[in-house]
PDB file of C-alpha atoms in Angstrom:
ATOM      1  CA  UNK A   1     -12.003  -5.116  14.401  1.00  0.00           C
ATOM      2  CA  UNK A   2     -10.772  -3.351  10.702  1.00  0.00           C
ATOM      3  CA  UNK A   3      -8.353  -1.245  10.515  1.00  0.00           C
ATOM      4  CA  UNK A   4     -10.501   1.315   9.371  1.00  0.00           C
ATOM      5  CA  UNK A   5     -12.579   0.993  12.434  1.00  0.00           C
ATOM      6  CA  UNK A   6      -9.618   1.154  14.533  1.00  0.00           C
ATOM      7  CA  UNK A   7      -8.123   4.423  12.668  1.00  0.00           C
ATOM      8  CA  UNK A   8     -11.601   6.257  13.458  1.00  0.00           C
ATOM      9  CA  UNK A   9     -11.525   6.297  16.942  1.00  0.00           C
ATOM     10  CA  UNK A  10      -7.822   7.397  17.137  1.00  0.00           C
ATOM     11  CA  UNK A  11      -5.768  10.738  17.395  1.00  0.00           C
ATOM     12  CA  UNK A  12      -3.977  11.332  13.868  1.00  0.00           C
ATOM     13  CA  UNK A  13      -0.437  10.477  15.422  1.00  0.00           C
ATOM     14  CA  UNK A  14      -1.919   7.016  17.249  1.00  0.00           C
ATOM     15  CA  UNK A  15      -3.687   6.443  13.511  1.00  0.00           C
ATOM     16  CA  UNK A  16       0.108   6.723  11.951  1.00  0.00           C
ATOM     17  CA  UNK A  17       1.258   4.552  14.596  1.00  0.00           C
ATOM     18  CA  UNK A  18      -1.134   1.491  13.873  1.00  0.00           C
ATOM     19  CA  UNK A  19      -0.262   2.030  10.407  1.00  0.00           C
ATOM     20  CA  UNK A  20       3.740   1.868  11.384  1.00  0.00           C
ATOM     21  CA  UNK A  21       3.088  -1.153  13.511  1.00  0.00           C
ATOM     22  CA  UNK A  22       1.309  -3.047  10.689  1.00  0.00           C
ATOM     23  CA  UNK A  23       3.954  -2.603   8.550  1.00  0.00           C
ATOM     24  CA  UNK A  24       6.288  -3.480  11.030  1.00  0.00           C
ATOM     25  CA  UNK A  25       4.707  -6.393  11.965  1.00  0.00           C
ATOM     26  CA  UNK A  26       3.921  -7.668   8.058  1.00  0.00           C
ATOM     27  CA  UNK A  27       8.076  -6.798   7.370  1.00  0.00           C
ATOM     28  CA  UNK A  28       8.868  -9.489  10.374  1.00  0.00           C
ATOM     29  CA  UNK A  29       6.647 -11.964   8.448  1.00  0.00           C
ATOM     30  CA  UNK A  30       8.637 -11.270   5.117  1.00  0.00           C
ATOM     31  CA  UNK A  31      11.944 -11.885   6.585  1.00  0.00           C
ATOM     32  CA  UNK A  32      10.504 -14.801   8.530  1.00  0.00           C
ATOM     33  CA  UNK A  33      10.579 -16.508   5.138  1.00  0.00           C
ATOM     34  CA  UNK A  34      13.559 -15.156   3.624  1.00  0.00           C
ATOM     35  CA  UNK A  35      15.455 -16.743   6.800  1.00  0.00           C
ATOM     36  CA  UNK A  36      13.285 -20.016   6.504  1.00  0.00           C
ATOM     37  CA  UNK A  37      14.629 -20.325   3.111  1.00  0.00           C
ATOM     38  CA  UNK A  38      17.984 -19.433   4.353  1.00  0.00           C
ATOM     39  CA  UNK A  39      18.048 -22.129   7.087  1.00  0.00           C
ATOM     40  CA  UNK A  40      16.570 -25.029   5.007  1.00  0.00           C
ATOM     41  CA  UNK A  41      19.262 -24.053   2.001  1.00  0.00           C
ATOM     42  CA  UNK A  42      21.946 -24.739   4.861  1.00  0.00           C
ATOM     43  CA  UNK A  43      20.574 -28.075   5.671  1.00  0.00           C
ATOM     44  CA  UNK A  44      20.455 -29.036   2.160  1.00  0.00           C
ATOM     45  CA  UNK A  45      16.921 -28.331   1.254  1.00  0.00           C
ATOM     46  CA  UNK A  46      16.177 -25.563  -1.691  1.00  0.00           C
ATOM     47  CA  UNK A  47      12.742 -24.526  -1.529  1.00  0.00           C
ATOM     48  CA  UNK A  48      12.453 -21.145  -3.787  1.00  0.00           C
ATOM     49  CA  UNK A  49       8.702 -21.193  -3.485  1.00  0.00           C
ATOM     50  CA  UNK A  50       9.280 -19.803   0.006  1.00  0.00           C
ATOM     51  CA  UNK A  51      10.833 -16.763  -1.726  1.00  0.00           C
ATOM     52  CA  UNK A  52       8.476 -16.305  -4.077  1.00  0.00           C
ATOM     53  CA  UNK A  53       5.760 -16.053  -1.056  1.00  0.00           C
ATOM     54  CA  UNK A  54       8.054 -12.788   0.660  1.00  0.00           C
ATOM     55  CA  UNK A  55       7.482 -11.138  -2.631  1.00  0.00           C
ATOM     56  CA  UNK A  56       3.759 -11.450  -2.853  1.00  0.00           C
ATOM     57  CA  UNK A  57       3.836 -10.748   0.849  1.00  0.00           C
ATOM     58  CA  UNK A  58       6.282  -7.687   0.157  1.00  0.00           C
ATOM     59  CA  UNK A  59       3.927  -6.249  -2.345  1.00  0.00           C
ATOM     60  CA  UNK A  60       0.937  -6.281  -0.344  1.00  0.00           C
ATOM     61  CA  UNK A  61       2.623  -4.880   2.513  1.00  0.00           C
ATOM     62  CA  UNK A  62       3.559  -2.129   0.355  1.00  0.00           C
ATOM     63  CA  UNK A  63      -0.274  -1.574  -1.046  1.00  0.00           C
ATOM     64  CA  UNK A  64      -1.530  -2.298   2.468  1.00  0.00           C
ATOM     65  CA  UNK A  65       0.496   0.443   3.819  1.00  0.00           C
ATOM     66  CA  UNK A  66      -0.547   3.007   0.901  1.00  0.00           C
ATOM     67  CA  UNK A  67      -4.394   2.261   0.985  1.00  0.00           C
ATOM     68  CA  UNK A  68      -4.259   2.404   4.876  1.00  0.00           C
ATOM     69  CA  UNK A  69      -2.714   5.828   4.196  1.00  0.00           C
ATOM     70  CA  UNK A  70      -5.038   6.706   1.838  1.00  0.00           C
ATOM     71  CA  UNK A  71      -8.210   6.012   3.887  1.00  0.00           C
ATOM     72  CA  UNK A  72      -7.108   7.890   6.700  1.00  0.00           C
ATOM     73  CA  UNK A  73      -6.300  11.115   4.775  1.00  0.00           C
ATOM     74  CA  UNK A  74      -8.437  11.180   2.019  1.00  0.00           C
ATOM     75  CA  UNK A  75     -11.933  11.816   4.025  1.00  0.00           C
ATOM     76  CA  UNK A  76     -10.779  15.087   5.286  1.00  0.00           C
ATOM     77  CA  UNK A  77      -8.360  16.011   2.257  1.00  0.00           C
ATOM     78  CA  UNK A  78      -9.712  19.376   0.150  1.00  0.00           C
ATOM     79  CA  UNK A  79     -12.158  18.893  -2.386  1.00  0.00           C
ATOM     80  CA  UNK A  80      -9.231  19.083  -5.090  1.00  0.00           C
ATOM     81  CA  UNK A  81      -7.847  15.441  -3.820  1.00  0.00           C
ATOM     82  CA  UNK A  82     -11.780  13.638  -4.187  1.00  0.00           C
ATOM     83  CA  UNK A  83     -12.134  14.633  -7.906  1.00  0.00           C
ATOM     84  CA  UNK A  84     -11.192  11.441  -9.258  1.00  0.00           C
ATOM     85  CA  UNK A  85     -12.800   9.607  -7.288  1.00  0.00           C
ATOM     86  CA  UNK A  86     -16.747   8.949  -8.715  1.00  0.00           C
ATOM     87  CA  UNK A  87     -19.869   8.949  -6.290  1.00  0.00           C
ATOM     88  CA  UNK A  88     -21.488   6.098  -8.311  1.00  0.00           C
ATOM     89  CA  UNK A  89     -18.294   4.240  -7.393  1.00  0.00           C
ATOM     90  CA  UNK A  90     -20.013   3.351  -4.380  1.00  0.00           C
ATOM     91  CA  UNK A  91     -22.845   1.922  -6.212  1.00  0.00           C
ATOM     92  CA  UNK A  92     -20.756   0.277  -8.726  1.00  0.00           C
ATOM     93  CA  UNK A  93     -22.623   1.501 -11.399  1.00  0.00           C
ATOM     94  CA  UNK A  94     -22.197   4.424 -13.696  1.00  0.00           C
ATOM     95  CA  UNK A  95     -25.183   6.408 -12.783  1.00  0.00           C
ATOM     96  CA  UNK A  96     -27.393   6.318  -9.780  1.00  0.00           C
ATOM     97  CA  UNK A  97     -31.359   7.469  -9.055  1.00  0.00           C
ATOM     98  CA  UNK A  98     -33.075   8.784  -6.204  1.00  0.00           C
ATOM     99  CA  UNK A  99     -34.618   5.401  -5.405  1.00  0.00           C
ATOM    100  CA  UNK A 100     -30.968   4.052  -5.015  1.00  0.00           C
ATOM    101  CA  UNK A 101     -29.780   7.247  -3.397  1.00  0.00           C
ATOM    102  CA  UNK A 102     -32.563   6.525  -0.611  1.00  0.00           C
ATOM    103  CA  UNK A 103     -31.059   3.166   0.214  1.00  0.00           C
ATOM    104  CA  UNK A 104     -28.172   5.551   2.091  1.00  0.00           C
ATOM    105  CA  UNK A 105     -31.084   6.467   4.440  1.00  0.00           C
ATOM    106  CA  UNK A 106     -29.515   8.664   7.455  1.00  0.00           C
ATOM    107  CA  UNK A 107     -26.203   8.378   6.759  1.00  0.00           C
ATOM    108  CA  UNK A 108     -24.158  12.066   6.680  1.00  0.00           C
ATOM    109  CA  UNK A 109     -22.557  13.370   3.700  1.00  0.00           C
ATOM    110  CA  UNK A 110     -18.996  12.468   5.665  1.00  0.00           C
ATOM    111  CA  UNK A 111     -20.271   8.845   5.962  1.00  0.00           C
ATOM    112  CA  UNK A 112     -21.159   8.302   2.387  1.00  0.00           C
ATOM    113  CA  UNK A 113     -18.139  10.152   1.315  1.00  0.00           C
ATOM    114  CA  UNK A 114     -15.557   7.522   3.351  1.00  0.00           C
ATOM    115  CA  UNK A 115     -17.699   4.911   1.958  1.00  0.00           C
ATOM    116  CA  UNK A 116     -17.036   5.685  -1.562  1.00  0.00           C
ATOM    117  CA  UNK A 117     -13.274   6.264  -0.680  1.00  0.00           C
ATOM    118  CA  UNK A 118     -13.235   2.772   0.849  1.00  0.00           C
ATOM    119  CA  UNK A 119     -15.021   1.077  -2.319  1.00  0.00           C
ATOM    120  CA  UNK A 120     -12.679   3.009  -4.483  1.00  0.00           C
ATOM    121  CA  UNK A 121      -9.359   2.152  -2.348  1.00  0.00           C
ATOM    122  CA  UNK A 122     -10.571  -1.829  -2.367  1.00  0.00           C
ATOM    123  CA  UNK A 123      -9.981  -1.998  -6.409  1.00  0.00           C
ATOM    124  CA  UNK A 124      -7.257   0.407  -5.998  1.00  0.00           C
ATOM    125  CA  UNK A 125      -3.817  -1.690  -7.009  1.00  0.00           C
ATOM    126  CA  UNK A 126      -0.254  -0.427  -6.629  1.00  0.00           C
ATOM    127  CA  UNK A 127       1.727  -2.372  -9.261  1.00  0.00           C
ATOM    128  CA  UNK A 128       4.214   0.088 -10.663  1.00  0.00           C
ATOM    129  CA  UNK A 129       6.373   3.142  -9.159  1.00  0.00           C
ATOM    130  CA  UNK A 130       3.936   5.602 -11.338  1.00  0.00           C
ATOM    131  CA  UNK A 131       1.240   3.829  -9.054  1.00  0.00           C
ATOM    132  CA  UNK A 132       3.142   4.977  -5.788  1.00  0.00           C
ATOM    133  CA  UNK A 133       4.033   8.631  -7.056  1.00  0.00           C
ATOM    134  CA  UNK A 134      -0.004   9.025  -8.083  1.00  0.00           C
ATOM    135  CA  UNK A 135      -0.391   7.945  -4.537  1.00  0.00           C
ATOM    136  CA  UNK A 136       1.921  10.100  -3.087  1.00  0.00           C
ATOM    137  CA  UNK A 137       0.445  12.927  -5.585  1.00  0.00           C
ATOM    138  CA  UNK A 138      -2.983  12.003  -3.978  1.00  0.00           C
ATOM    139  CA  UNK A 139      -1.307  13.073  -0.582  1.00  0.00           C
ATOM    140  CA  UNK A 140       0.347  16.299  -1.600  1.00  0.00           C
ATOM    141  CA  UNK A 141       3.712  14.689  -0.748  1.00  0.00           C
ATOM    142  CA  UNK A 142       6.460  15.762  -2.964  1.00  0.00           C
ATOM    143  CA  UNK A 143       7.409  12.601  -4.944  1.00  0.00           C
ATOM    144  CA  UNK A 144      11.125  13.412  -6.208  1.00  0.00           C
ATOM    145  CA  UNK A 145      12.985  12.019  -2.931  1.00  0.00           C
ATOM    146  CA  UNK A 146      11.319   8.892  -3.616  1.00  0.00           C
ATOM    147  CA  UNK A 147      12.163   8.661  -7.008  1.00  0.00           C
ATOM    148  CA  UNK A 148      15.398   6.603  -6.017  1.00  0.00           C
ATOM    149  CA  UNK A 149      13.256   3.562  -5.036  1.00  0.00           C
ATOM    150  CA  UNK A 150      11.348   3.533  -8.782  1.00  0.00           C
ATOM    151  CA  UNK A 151      13.473   0.673 -10.393  1.00  0.00           C
ATOM    152  CA  UNK A 152      13.684  -1.955  -7.266  1.00  0.00           C
ATOM    153  CA  UNK A 153       9.608  -1.394  -6.926  1.00  0.00           C
ATOM    154  CA  UNK A 154       9.126  -1.531 -10.607  1.00  0.00           C
ATOM    155  CA  UNK A 155      11.222  -4.839 -10.564  1.00  0.00           C
ATOM    156  CA  UNK A 156       9.204  -6.139  -7.413  1.00  0.00           C
ATOM    157  CA  UNK A 157       6.372  -5.545  -8.530  1.00  0.00           C
ATOM    158  CA  UNK A 158       7.265  -7.133 -11.975  1.00  0.00           C
ATOM    159  CA  UNK A 159       8.362 -10.341 -10.677  1.00  0.00           C
ATOM    160  CA  UNK A 160       5.349 -10.435  -8.520  1.00  0.00           C
ATOM    161  CA  UNK A 161       2.731 -10.393 -11.292  1.00  0.00           C
ATOM    162  CA  UNK A 162       4.714 -13.162 -13.219  1.00  0.00           C
ATOM    163  CA  UNK A 163       4.969 -15.379  -9.568  1.00  0.00           C
ATOM    164  CA  UNK A 164       0.829 -14.659  -9.292  1.00  0.00           C
ATOM    165  CA  UNK A 165      -0.277 -15.010 -12.717  1.00  0.00           C
ATOM    166  CA  UNK A 166       2.369 -17.232 -14.517  1.00  0.00           C
ATOM    167  CA  UNK A 167       3.683 -19.117 -11.786  1.00  0.00           C
ATOM    168  CA  UNK A 168       7.010 -17.363 -12.293  1.00  0.00           C
ATOM    169  CA  UNK A 169       7.530 -18.753 -15.365  1.00  0.00           C
ATOM    170  CA  UNK A 170       8.483 -16.610 -18.569  1.00  0.00           C
ATOM    171  CA  UNK A 171       7.707 -17.441 -22.098  1.00  0.00           C
ATOM    172  CA  UNK A 172      10.048 -19.244 -24.241  1.00  0.00           C
ATOM    173  CA  UNK A 173      10.386 -21.111 -27.443  1.00  0.00           C
ATOM    174  CA  UNK A 174      11.410 -24.418 -25.825  1.00  0.00           C
ATOM    175  CA  UNK A 175      10.512 -26.450 -22.698  1.00  0.00           C
ATOM    176  CA  UNK A 176      12.690 -24.153 -20.082  1.00  0.00           C
ATOM    177  CA  UNK A 177       8.965 -22.042 -20.457  1.00  0.00           C
ATOM    178  CA  UNK A 178       7.770 -24.951 -18.138  1.00  0.00           C
ATOM    179  CA  UNK A 179      10.407 -23.946 -15.445  1.00  0.00           C
ATOM    180  CA  UNK A 180      10.071 -21.501 -12.376  1.00  0.00           C
ATOM    181  CA  UNK A 181      12.402 -18.377 -13.221  1.00  0.00           C
ATOM    182  CA  UNK A 182      15.262 -18.786 -10.821  1.00  0.00           C
ATOM    183  CA  UNK A 183      14.857 -16.307  -7.547  1.00  0.00           C
ATOM    184  CA  UNK A 184      18.062 -15.720  -5.420  1.00  0.00           C
ATOM    185  CA  UNK A 185      17.773 -14.595  -1.482  1.00  0.00           C
ATOM    186  CA  UNK A 186      20.163 -11.480  -1.884  1.00  0.00           C
ATOM    187  CA  UNK A 187      17.670  -9.986  -4.465  1.00  0.00           C
ATOM    188  CA  UNK A 188      14.714 -10.784  -2.158  1.00  0.00           C
ATOM    189  CA  UNK A 189      16.444  -9.103   0.429  1.00  0.00           C
ATOM    190  CA  UNK A 190      17.128  -6.344  -1.741  1.00  0.00           C
ATOM    191  CA  UNK A 191      13.997  -5.648  -2.709  1.00  0.00           C
ATOM    192  CA  UNK A 192      12.812  -5.845   1.117  1.00  0.00           C
ATOM    193  CA  UNK A 193      15.398  -3.064   2.391  1.00  0.00           C
ATOM    194  CA  UNK A 194      14.393  -0.493  -0.288  1.00  0.00           C
ATOM    195  CA  UNK A 195      10.653  -1.051  -0.197  1.00  0.00           C
ATOM    196  CA  UNK A 196      10.689  -0.835   3.295  1.00  0.00           C
ATOM    197  CA  UNK A 197      12.742   2.223   3.191  1.00  0.00           C
ATOM    198  CA  UNK A 198      10.223   3.720   0.599  1.00  0.00           C
ATOM    199  CA  UNK A 199       7.736   2.968   3.503  1.00  0.00           C
ATOM    200  CA  UNK A 200       9.632   4.479   5.842  1.00  0.00           C
ATOM    201  CA  UNK A 201      10.005   7.739   3.966  1.00  0.00           C
ATOM    202  CA  UNK A 202       6.457   7.814   3.290  1.00  0.00           C
ATOM    203  CA  UNK A 203       5.825   7.838   7.502  1.00  0.00           C
ATOM    204  CA  UNK A 204       8.176  10.078   8.093  1.00  0.00           C
ATOM    205  CA  UNK A 205       6.683  12.301   5.715  1.00  0.00           C
ATOM    206  CA  UNK A 206       3.326  12.051   6.929  1.00  0.00           C
ATOM    207  CA  UNK A 207       5.201  12.514  10.467  1.00  0.00           C
ATOM    208  CA  UNK A 208       6.483  15.767   9.785  1.00  0.00           C
ATOM    209  CA  UNK A 209       3.548  16.654   8.540  1.00  0.00           C
ATOM    210  CA  UNK A 210       1.783  16.095  11.908  1.00  0.00           C
ATOM    211  CA  UNK A 211       4.065  18.097  13.384  1.00  0.00           C
ATOM    212  CA  UNK A 212       3.747  21.003  11.140  1.00  0.00           C
ATOM    213  CA  UNK A 213       0.110  21.499  11.949  1.00  0.00           C
ATOM    214  CA  UNK A 214       0.475  21.244  15.259  1.00  0.00           C
ATOM    215  CA  UNK A 215       3.231  24.013  15.404  1.00  0.00           C
ATOM    216  CA  UNK A 216       0.585  26.273  13.402  1.00  0.00           C
ATOM    217  CA  UNK A 217      -2.493  24.902  15.391  1.00  0.00           C
ATOM    218  CA  UNK A 218      -0.075  26.340  18.270  1.00  0.00           C
ATOM    219  CA  UNK A 219       1.306  29.631  16.826  1.00  0.00           C
ATOM    220  CA  UNK A 220      -2.740  30.645  15.935  1.00  0.00           C
ATOM    221  CA  UNK A 221      -3.545  29.528  19.436  1.00  0.00           C
ATOM    222  CA  UNK A 222      -0.889  32.063  20.570  1.00  0.00           C
ATOM    223  CA  UNK A 223      -1.780  34.846  18.344  1.00  0.00           C
ATOM    224  CA  UNK A 224      -5.711  34.410  19.451  1.00  0.00           C
TER     225      UNK A 224
END
């Protein structure tokens, strides 16, 4: 069962907990890679590609948390939050005609909205801090507390891009361009700590939002 299918069947607090558990599980995988690297290094076997794999998984963990949060929140978000998503994205072409519209059969408007959001998020990436900020804006979460993570996230995502698309090699005028750039465990651990703190802050903001929404419901119920 996909995480999207699981979230659909849960209450908001349980949805949040599923996302948090997924983040914790992925974080443990990253930490296991770093620990494996350090264990092998202590035994005289230096394998820096293990750290590069940890960086790639760290970026994936951040993206996964953001996508799952957006997939949870956007279907019930105000109309203004959905304006940046084109309905035509569900068909993956600029325009759709009535014959294509009929392909949706008996799907409700809500189901089509969710399908469109899912397709949009599938193609959405978070490759710099500005992308994270855009996601926070989408979620109506104040971005200022997250600014302190900007430099770390930009450094991590830039290195991830270099690893994935260049084999972790930089351009150079001599043979050094053929050698992967040096990577250190302490640097990767610092990125893990900061990125996980950013995700934890997001989860905390979401939990606070659920608590406030419940308080408002209880107040209205009492007043009525």
